[in-house]
JSON list of C-alpha atoms in Angstrom, two decimals:
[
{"chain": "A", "resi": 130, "resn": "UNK", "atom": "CA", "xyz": [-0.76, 14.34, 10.44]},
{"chain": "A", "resi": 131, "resn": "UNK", "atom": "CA", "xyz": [-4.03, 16.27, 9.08]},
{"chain": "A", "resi": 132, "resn": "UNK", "atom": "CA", "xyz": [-7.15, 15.35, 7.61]},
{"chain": "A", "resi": 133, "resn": "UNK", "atom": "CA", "xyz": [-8.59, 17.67, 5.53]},
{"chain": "A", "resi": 134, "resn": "UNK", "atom": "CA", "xyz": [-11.99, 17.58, 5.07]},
{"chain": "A", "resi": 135, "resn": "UNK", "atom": "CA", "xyz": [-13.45, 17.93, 1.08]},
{"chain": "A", "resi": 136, "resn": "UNK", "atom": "CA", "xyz": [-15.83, 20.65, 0.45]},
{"chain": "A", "resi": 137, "resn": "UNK", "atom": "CA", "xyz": [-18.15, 19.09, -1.49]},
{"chain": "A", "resi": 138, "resn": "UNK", "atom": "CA", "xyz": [-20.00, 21.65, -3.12]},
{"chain": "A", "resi": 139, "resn": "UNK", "atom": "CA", "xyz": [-16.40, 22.65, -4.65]},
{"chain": "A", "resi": 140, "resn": "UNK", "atom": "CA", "xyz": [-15.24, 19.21, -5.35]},
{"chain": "A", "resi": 141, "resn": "UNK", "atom": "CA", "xyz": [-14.75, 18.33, -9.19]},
{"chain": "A", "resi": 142, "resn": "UNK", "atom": "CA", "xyz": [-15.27, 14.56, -8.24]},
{"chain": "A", "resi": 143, "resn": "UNK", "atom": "CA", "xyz": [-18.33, 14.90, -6.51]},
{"chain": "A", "resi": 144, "resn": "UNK", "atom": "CA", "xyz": [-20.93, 13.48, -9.32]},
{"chain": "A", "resi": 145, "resn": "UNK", "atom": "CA", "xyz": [-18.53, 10.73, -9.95]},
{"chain": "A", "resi": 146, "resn": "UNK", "atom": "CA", "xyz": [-18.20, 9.73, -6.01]},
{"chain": "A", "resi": 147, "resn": "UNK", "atom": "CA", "xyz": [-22.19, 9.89, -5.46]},
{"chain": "A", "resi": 148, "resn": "UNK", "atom": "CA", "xyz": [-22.48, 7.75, -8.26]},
{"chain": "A", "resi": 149, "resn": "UNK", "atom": "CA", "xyz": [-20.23, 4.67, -7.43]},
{"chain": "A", "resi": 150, "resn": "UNK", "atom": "CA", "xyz": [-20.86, 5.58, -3.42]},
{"chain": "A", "resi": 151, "resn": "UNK", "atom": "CA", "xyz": [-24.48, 6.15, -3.51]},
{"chain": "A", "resi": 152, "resn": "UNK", "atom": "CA", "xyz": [-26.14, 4.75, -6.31]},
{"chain": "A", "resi": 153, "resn": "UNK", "atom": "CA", "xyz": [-23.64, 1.80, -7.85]},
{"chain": "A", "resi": 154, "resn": "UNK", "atom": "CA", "xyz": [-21.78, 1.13, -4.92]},
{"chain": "A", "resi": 155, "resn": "UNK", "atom": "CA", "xyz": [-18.38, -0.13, -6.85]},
{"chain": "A", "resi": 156, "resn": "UNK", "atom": "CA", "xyz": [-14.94, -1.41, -5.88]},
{"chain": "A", "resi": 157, "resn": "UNK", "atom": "CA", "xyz": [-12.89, -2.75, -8.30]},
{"chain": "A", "resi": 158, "resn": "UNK", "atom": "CA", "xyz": [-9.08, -4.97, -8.00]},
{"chain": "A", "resi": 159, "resn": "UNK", "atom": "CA", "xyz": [-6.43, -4.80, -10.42]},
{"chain": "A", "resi": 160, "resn": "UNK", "atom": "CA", "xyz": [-3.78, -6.78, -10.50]},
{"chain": "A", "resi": 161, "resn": "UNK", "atom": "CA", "xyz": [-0.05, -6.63, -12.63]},
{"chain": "A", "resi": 162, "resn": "UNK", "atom": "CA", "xyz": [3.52, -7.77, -12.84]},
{"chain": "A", "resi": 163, "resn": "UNK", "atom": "CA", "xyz": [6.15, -5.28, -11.81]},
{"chain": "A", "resi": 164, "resn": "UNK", "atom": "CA", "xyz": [9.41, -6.07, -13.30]},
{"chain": "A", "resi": 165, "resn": "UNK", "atom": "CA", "xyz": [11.50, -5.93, -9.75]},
{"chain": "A", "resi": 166, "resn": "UNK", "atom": "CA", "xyz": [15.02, -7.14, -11.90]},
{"chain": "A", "resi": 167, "resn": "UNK", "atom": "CA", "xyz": [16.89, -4.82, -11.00]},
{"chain": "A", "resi": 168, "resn": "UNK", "atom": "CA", "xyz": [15.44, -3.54, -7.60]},
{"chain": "A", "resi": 169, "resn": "UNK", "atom": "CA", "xyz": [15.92, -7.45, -6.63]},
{"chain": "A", "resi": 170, "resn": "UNK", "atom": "CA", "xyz": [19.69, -7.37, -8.27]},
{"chain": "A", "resi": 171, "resn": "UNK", "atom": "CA", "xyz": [20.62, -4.30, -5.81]},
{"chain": "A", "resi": 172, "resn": "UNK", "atom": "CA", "xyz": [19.24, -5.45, -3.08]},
{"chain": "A", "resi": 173, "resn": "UNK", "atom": "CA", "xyz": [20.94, -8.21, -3.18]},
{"chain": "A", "resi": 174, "resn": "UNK", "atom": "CA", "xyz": [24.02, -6.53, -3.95]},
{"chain": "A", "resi": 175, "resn": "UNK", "atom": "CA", "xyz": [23.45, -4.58, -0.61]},
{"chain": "A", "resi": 176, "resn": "UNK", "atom": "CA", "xyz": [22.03, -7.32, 1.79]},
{"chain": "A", "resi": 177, "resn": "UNK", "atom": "CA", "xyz": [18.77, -5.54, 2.09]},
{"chain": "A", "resi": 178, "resn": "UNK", "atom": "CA", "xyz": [15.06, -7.12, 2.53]},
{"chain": "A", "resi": 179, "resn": "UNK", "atom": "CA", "xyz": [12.45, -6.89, -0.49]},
{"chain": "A", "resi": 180, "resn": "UNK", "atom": "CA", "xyz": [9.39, -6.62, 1.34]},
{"chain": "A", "resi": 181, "resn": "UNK", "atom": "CA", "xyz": [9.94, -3.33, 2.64]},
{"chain": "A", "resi": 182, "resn": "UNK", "atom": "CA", "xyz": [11.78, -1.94, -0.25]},
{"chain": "A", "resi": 183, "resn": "UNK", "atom": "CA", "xyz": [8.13, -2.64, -1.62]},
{"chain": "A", "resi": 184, "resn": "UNK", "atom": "CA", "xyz": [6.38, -1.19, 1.29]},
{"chain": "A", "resi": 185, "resn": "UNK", "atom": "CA", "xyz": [8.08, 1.87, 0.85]},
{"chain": "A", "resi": 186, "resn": "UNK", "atom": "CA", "xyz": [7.44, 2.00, -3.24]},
{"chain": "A", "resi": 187, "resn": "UNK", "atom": "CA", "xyz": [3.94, 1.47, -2.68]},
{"chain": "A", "resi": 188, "resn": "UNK", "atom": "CA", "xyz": [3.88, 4.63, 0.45]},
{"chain": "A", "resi": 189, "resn": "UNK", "atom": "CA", "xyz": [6.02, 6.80, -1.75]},
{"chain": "A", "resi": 190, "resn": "UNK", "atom": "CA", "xyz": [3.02, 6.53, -4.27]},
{"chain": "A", "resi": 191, "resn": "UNK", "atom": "CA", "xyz": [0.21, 6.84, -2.28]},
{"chain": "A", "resi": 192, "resn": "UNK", "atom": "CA", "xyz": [1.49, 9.74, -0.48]},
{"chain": "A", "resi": 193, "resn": "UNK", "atom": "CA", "xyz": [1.64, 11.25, -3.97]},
{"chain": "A", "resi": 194, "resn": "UNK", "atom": "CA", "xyz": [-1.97, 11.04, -4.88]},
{"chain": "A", "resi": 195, "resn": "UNK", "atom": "CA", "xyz": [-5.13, 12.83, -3.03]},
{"chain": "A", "resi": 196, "resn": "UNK", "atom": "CA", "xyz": [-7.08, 9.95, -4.56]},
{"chain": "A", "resi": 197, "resn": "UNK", "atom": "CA", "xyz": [-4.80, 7.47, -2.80]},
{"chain": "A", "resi": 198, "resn": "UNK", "atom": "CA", "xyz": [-5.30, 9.08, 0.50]},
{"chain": "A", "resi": 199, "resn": "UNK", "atom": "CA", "xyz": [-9.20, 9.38, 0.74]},
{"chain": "A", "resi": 200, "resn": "UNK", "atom": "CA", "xyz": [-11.26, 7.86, 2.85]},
{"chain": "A", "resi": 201, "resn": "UNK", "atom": "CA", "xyz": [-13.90, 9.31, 5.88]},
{"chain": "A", "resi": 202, "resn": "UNK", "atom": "CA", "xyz": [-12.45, 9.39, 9.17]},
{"chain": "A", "resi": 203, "resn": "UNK", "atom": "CA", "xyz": [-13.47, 8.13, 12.49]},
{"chain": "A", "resi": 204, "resn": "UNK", "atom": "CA", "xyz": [-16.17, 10.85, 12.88]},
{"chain": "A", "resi": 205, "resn": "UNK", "atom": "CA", "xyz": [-17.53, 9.54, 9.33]},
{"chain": "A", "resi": 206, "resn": "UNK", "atom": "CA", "xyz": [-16.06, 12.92, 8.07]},
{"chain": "A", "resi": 207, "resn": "UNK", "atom": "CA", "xyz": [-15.51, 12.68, 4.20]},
{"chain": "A", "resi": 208, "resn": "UNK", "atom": "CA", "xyz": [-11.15, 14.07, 3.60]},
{"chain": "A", "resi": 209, "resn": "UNK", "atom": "CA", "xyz": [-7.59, 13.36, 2.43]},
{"chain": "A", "resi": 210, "resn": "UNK", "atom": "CA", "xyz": [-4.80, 12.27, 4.62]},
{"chain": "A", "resi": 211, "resn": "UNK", "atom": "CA", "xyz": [-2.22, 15.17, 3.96]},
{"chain": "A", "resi": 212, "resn": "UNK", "atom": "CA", "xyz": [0.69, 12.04, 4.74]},
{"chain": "A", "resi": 213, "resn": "UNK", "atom": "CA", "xyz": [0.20, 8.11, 5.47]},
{"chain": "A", "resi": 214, "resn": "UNK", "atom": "CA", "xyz": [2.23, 5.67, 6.77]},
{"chain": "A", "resi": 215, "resn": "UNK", "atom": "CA", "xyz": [2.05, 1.80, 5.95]},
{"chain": "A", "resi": 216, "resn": "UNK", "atom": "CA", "xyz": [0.41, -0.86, 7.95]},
{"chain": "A", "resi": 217, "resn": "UNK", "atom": "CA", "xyz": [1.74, -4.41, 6.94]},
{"chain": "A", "resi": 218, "resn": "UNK", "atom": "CA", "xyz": [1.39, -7.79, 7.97]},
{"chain": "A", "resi": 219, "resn": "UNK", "atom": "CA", "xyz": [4.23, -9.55, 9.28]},
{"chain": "A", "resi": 220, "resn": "UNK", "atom": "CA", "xyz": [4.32, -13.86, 9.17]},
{"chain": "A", "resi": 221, "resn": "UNK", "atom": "CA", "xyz": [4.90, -15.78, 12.46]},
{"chain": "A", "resi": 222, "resn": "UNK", "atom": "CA", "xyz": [6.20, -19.36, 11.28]},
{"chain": "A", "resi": 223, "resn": "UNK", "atom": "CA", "xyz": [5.67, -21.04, 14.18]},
{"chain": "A", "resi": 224, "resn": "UNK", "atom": "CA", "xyz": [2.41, -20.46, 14.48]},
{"chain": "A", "resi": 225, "resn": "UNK", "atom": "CA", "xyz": [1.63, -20.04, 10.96]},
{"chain": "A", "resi": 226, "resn": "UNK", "atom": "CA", "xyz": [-0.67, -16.85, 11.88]},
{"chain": "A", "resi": 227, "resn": "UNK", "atom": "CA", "xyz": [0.29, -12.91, 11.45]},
{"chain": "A", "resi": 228, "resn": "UNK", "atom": "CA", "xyz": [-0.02, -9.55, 12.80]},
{"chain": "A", "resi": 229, "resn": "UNK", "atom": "CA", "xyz": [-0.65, -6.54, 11.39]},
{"chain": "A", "resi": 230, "resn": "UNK", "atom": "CA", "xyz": [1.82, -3.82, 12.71]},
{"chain": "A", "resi": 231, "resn": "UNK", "atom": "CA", "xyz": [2.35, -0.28, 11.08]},
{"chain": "A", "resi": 232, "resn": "UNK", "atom": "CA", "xyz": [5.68, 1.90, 10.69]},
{"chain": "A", "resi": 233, "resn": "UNK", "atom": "CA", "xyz": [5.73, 5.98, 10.27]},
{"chain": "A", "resi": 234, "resn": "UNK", "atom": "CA", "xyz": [6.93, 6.74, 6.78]},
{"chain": "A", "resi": 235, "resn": "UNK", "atom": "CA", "xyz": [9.85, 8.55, 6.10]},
{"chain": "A", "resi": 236, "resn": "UNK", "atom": "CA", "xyz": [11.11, 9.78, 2.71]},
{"chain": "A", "resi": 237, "resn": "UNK", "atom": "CA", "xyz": [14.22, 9.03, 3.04]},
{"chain": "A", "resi": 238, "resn": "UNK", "atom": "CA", "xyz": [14.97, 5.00, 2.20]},
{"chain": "A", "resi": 239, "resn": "UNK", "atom": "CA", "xyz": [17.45, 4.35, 5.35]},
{"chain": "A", "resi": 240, "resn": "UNK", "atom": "CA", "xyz": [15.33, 5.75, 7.56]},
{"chain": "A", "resi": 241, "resn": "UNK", "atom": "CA", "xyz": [12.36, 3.70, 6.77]},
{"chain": "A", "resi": 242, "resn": "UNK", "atom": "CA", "xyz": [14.17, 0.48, 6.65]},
{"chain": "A", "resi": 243, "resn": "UNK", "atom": "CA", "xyz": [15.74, 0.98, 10.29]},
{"chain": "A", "resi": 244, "resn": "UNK", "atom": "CA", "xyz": [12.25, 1.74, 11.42]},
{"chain": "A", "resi": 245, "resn": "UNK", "atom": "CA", "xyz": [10.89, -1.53, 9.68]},
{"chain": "A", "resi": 246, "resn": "UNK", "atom": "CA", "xyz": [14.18, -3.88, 11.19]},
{"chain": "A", "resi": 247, "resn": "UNK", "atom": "CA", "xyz": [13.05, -2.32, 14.82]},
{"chain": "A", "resi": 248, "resn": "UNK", "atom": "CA", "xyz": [9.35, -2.55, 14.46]},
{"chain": "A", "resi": 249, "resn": "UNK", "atom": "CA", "xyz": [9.68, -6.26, 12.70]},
{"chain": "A", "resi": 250, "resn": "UNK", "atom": "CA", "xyz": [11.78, -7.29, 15.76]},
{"chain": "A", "resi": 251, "resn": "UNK", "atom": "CA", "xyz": [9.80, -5.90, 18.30]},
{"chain": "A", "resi": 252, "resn": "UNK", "atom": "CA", "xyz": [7.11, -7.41, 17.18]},
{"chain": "A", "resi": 253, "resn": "UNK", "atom": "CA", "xyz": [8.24, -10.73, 16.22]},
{"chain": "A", "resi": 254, "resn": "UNK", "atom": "CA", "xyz": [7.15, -12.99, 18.49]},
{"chain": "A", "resi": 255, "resn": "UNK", "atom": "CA", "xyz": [3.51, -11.39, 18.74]},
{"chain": "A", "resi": 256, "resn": "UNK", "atom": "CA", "xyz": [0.38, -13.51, 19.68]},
{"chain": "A", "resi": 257, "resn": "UNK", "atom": "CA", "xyz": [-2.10, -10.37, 18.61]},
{"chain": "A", "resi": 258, "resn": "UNK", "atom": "CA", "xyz": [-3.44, -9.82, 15.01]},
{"chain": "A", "resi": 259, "resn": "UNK", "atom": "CA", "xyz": [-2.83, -6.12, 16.34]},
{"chain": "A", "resi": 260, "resn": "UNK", "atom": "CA", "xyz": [-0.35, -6.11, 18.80]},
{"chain": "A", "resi": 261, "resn": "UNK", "atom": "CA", "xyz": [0.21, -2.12, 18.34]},
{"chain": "A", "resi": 262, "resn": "UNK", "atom": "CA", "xyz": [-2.65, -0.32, 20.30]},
{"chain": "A", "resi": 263, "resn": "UNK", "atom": "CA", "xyz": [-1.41, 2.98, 19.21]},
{"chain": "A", "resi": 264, "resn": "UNK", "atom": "CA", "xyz": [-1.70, 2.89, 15.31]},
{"chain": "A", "resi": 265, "resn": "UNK", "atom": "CA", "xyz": [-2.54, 6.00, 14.31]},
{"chain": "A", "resi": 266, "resn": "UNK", "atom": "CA", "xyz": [-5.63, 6.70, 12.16]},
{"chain": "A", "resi": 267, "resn": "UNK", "atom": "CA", "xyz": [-3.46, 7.36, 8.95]},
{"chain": "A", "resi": 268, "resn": "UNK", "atom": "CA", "xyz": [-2.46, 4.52, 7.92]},
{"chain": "A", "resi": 269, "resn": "UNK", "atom": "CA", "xyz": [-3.19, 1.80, 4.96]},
{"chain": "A", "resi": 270, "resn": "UNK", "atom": "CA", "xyz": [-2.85, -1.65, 4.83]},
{"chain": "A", "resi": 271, "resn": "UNK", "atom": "CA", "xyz": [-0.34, -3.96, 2.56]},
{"chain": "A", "resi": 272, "resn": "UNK", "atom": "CA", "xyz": [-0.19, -7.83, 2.95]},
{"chain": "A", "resi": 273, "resn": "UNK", "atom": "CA", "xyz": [1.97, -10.49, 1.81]},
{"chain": "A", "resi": 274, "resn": "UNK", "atom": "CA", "xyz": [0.95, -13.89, -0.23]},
{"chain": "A", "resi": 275, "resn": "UNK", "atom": "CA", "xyz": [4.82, -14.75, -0.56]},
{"chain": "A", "resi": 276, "resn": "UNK", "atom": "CA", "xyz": [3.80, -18.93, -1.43]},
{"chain": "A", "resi": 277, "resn": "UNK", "atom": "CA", "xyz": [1.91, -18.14, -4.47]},
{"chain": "A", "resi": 278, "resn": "UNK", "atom": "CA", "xyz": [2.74, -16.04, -7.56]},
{"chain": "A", "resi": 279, "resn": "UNK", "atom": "CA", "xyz": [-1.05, -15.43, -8.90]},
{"chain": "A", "resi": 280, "resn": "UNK", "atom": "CA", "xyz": [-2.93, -13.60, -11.66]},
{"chain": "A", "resi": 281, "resn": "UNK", "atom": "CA", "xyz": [-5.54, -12.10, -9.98]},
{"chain": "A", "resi": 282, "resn": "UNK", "atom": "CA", "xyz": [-6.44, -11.36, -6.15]},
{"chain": "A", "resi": 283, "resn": "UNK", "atom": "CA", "xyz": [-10.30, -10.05, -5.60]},
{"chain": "A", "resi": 284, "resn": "UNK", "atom": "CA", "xyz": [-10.77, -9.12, -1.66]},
{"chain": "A", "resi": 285, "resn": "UNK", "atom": "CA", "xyz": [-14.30, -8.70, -0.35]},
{"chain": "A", "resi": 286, "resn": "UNK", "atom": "CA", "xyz": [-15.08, -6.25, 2.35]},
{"chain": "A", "resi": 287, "resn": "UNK", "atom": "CA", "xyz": [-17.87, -6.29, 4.12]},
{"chain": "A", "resi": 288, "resn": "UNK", "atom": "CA", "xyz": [-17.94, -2.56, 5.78]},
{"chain": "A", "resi": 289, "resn": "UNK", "atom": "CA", "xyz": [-20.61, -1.15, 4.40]},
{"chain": "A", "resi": 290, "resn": "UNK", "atom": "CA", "xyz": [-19.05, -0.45, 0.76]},
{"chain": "A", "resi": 291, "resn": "UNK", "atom": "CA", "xyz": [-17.04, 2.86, 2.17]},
{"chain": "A", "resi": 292, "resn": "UNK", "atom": "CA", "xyz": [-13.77, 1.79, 2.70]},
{"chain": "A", "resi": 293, "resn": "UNK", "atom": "CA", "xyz": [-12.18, 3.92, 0.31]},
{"chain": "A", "resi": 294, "resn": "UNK", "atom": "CA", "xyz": [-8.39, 3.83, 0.94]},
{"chain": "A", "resi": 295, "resn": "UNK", "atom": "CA", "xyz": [-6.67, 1.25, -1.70]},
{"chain": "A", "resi": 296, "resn": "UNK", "atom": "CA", "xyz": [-5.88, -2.07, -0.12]},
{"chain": "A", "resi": 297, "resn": "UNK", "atom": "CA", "xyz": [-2.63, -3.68, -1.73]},
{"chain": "A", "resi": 298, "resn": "UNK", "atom": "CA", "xyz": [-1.13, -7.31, -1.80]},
{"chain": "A", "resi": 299, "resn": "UNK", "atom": "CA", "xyz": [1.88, -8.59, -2.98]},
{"chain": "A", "resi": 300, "resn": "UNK", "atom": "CA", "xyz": [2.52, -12.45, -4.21]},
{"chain": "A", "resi": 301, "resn": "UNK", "atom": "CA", "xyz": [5.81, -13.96, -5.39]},
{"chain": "A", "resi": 302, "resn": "UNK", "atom": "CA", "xyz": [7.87, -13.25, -7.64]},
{"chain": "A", "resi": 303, "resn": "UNK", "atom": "CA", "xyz": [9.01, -15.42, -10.38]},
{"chain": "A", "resi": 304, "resn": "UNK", "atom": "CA", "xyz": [11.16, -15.22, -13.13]},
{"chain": "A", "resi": 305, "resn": "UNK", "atom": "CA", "xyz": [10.46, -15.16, -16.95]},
{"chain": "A", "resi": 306, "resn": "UNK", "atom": "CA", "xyz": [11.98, -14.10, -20.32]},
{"chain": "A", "resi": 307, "resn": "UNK", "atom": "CA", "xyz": [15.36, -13.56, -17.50]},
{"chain": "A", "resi": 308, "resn": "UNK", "atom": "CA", "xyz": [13.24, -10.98, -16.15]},
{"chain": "A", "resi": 309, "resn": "UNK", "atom": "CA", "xyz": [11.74, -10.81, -11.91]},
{"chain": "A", "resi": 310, "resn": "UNK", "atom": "CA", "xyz": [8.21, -10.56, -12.11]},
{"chain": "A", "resi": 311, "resn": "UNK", "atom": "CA", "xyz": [5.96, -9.69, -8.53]},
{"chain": "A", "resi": 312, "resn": "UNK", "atom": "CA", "xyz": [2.53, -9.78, -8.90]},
{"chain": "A", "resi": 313, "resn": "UNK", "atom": "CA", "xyz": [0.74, -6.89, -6.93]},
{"chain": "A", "resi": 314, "resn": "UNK", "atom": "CA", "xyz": [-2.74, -6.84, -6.64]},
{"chain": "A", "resi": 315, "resn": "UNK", "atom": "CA", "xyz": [-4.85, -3.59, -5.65]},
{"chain": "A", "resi": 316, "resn": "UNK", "atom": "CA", "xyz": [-8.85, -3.01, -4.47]},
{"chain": "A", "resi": 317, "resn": "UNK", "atom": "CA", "xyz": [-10.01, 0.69, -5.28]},
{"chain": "A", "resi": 318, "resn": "UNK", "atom": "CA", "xyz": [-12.69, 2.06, -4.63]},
{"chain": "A", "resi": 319, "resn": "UNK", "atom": "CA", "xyz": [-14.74, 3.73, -7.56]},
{"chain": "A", "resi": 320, "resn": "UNK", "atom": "CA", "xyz": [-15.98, 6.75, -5.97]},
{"chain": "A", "resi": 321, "resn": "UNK", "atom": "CA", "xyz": [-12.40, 8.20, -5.37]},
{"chain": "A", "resi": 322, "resn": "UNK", "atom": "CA", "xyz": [-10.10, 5.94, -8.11]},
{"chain": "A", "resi": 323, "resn": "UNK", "atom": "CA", "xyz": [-10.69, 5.15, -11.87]},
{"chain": "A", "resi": 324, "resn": "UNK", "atom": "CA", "xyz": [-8.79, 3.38, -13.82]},
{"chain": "A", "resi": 325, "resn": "UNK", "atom": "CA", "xyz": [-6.72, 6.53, -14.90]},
{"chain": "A", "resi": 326, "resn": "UNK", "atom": "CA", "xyz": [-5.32, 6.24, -11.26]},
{"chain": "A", "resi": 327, "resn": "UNK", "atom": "CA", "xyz": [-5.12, 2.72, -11.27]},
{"chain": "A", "resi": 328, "resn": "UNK", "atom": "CA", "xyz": [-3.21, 2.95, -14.18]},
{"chain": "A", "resi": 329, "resn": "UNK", "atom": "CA", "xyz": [-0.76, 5.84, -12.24]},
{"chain": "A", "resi": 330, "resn": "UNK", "atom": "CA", "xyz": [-0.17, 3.36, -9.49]},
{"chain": "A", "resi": 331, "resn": "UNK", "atom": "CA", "xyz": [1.43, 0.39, -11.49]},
{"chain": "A", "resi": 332, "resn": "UNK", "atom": "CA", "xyz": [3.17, 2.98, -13.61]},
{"chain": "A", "resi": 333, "resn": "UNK", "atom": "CA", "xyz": [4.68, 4.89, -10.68]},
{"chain": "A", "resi": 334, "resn": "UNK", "atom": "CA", "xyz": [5.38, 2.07, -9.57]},
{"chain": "A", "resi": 335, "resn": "UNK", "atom": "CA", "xyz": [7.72, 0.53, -11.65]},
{"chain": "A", "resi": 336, "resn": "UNK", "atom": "CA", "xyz": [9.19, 3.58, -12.66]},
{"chain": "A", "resi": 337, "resn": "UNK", "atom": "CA", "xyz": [10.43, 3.27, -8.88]},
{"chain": "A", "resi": 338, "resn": "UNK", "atom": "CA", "xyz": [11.80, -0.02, -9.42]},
{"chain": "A", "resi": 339, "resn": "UNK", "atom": "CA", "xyz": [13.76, 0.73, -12.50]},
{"chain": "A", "resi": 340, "resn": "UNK", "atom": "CA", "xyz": [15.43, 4.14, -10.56]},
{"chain": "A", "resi": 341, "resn": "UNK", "atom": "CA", "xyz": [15.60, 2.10, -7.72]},
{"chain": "A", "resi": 342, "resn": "UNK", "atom": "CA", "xyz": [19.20, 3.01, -7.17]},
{"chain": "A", "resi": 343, "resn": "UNK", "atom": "CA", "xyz": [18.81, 6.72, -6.33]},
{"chain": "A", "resi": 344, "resn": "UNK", "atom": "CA", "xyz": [16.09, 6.35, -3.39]},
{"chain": "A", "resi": 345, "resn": "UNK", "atom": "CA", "xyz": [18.44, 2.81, -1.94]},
{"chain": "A", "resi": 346, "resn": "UNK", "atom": "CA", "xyz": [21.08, 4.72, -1.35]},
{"chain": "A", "resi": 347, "resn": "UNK", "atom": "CA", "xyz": [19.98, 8.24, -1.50]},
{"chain": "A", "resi": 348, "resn": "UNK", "atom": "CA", "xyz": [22.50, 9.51, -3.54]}
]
């Protein structure tokens, strides 16, 4: 993994991130249906998992976006991510609480899943919020609201106002008009996302679910 710092002087987006950084500190949340009807008919038809089917639509997408992959690093160094990898929270029933555990990204579909079925399992019967010590610093975070199908999810982070990487969560889905709907919510930050790349997000995203055949099988 690199992190590539932005030379500001050169950046196009500078006046835009000073602005909603500096002077109107802004973060915004979006939230939309994806129409999962068919990604939810084949995985069916092949006995895999939805949630990280998702994971991976929402990775594939942010890996192919600068804007997505923004944020200042640990040295409060302003640069893009050239590749990121999904943190997500996992539900423990029994004790009704969850962890937060993270699994590298790989393009290829199979390969992700049999990382998420080992890393799910190992992880299982965790007692820690973050039971992985050794996440690595390129990573972004996706959570699960799997009882409720909402409308609208607004998270407030209290950091500062410079968390910049997008922040996703996914509710239930629900079916209307004989279609699967999954609400996904999303937090951006203004200084790197408007809503042009909002708007590239959903889109990309369902285009993902529609071909969802080519990148489940990888044929």
């Amino acid at each position: 993994m690199n992190f590539n710092r932005i030379d500001m002087d050169s950046w196009a987006r500078k006046p835009y991130f000073e602005h909603y950084l500096n002077h109107v500190r802004c973060t915004y949340s979006m939230t939309a249906d994806l129409d999962i009807s068919l990604l939810q008919a084949e995985l069916k038809r092949t006995g895999m998992k939805l949630y990280p089917a998702l994971i991976y639509m929402i990775t594939t997408v942010v890996n192919r976006h600068n804007e997505f992959r923004t944020c200042f690093n640990s040295e409060g160094l302003l640069g893009v991510w050239d590749r990121m990898s999904p943190s997500f929270t996992i539900f423990h029933e029994e004790s009704k609480t969850f962890s937060s555990i993270w699994t590298p990204f790989s393009e290829e579909f199979q390969t992700f899943y049999g990382s998420y079925l080992l890393e799910t399992e190992k992880h299982k019967n965790a007692k820690q919020l973050f039971p992985d010590t050794n996440e690595p610093s390129n990573t972004f975070p996706i959570s699960s609201i799997p009882w409720v199908s909402f409308t609208g999810f607004n998270l407030n982070v209290y950091s500062g106002g410079d968390y910049l990487l997008p922040i996703f969560t996914i509710g239930k889905y629900h079916c209307q008009d004989e279609r699967v709907l999954l609400p996904l919510s999303v937090q951006f930050h203004h200084a790197v996302c408007d809503g042009y790349h909002a708007g590239l997000m959903f889109n990309e995203l369902q285009e993902l679910s529609v071909d969802c055949k080519g990148w489940l099988t990888g044929k």
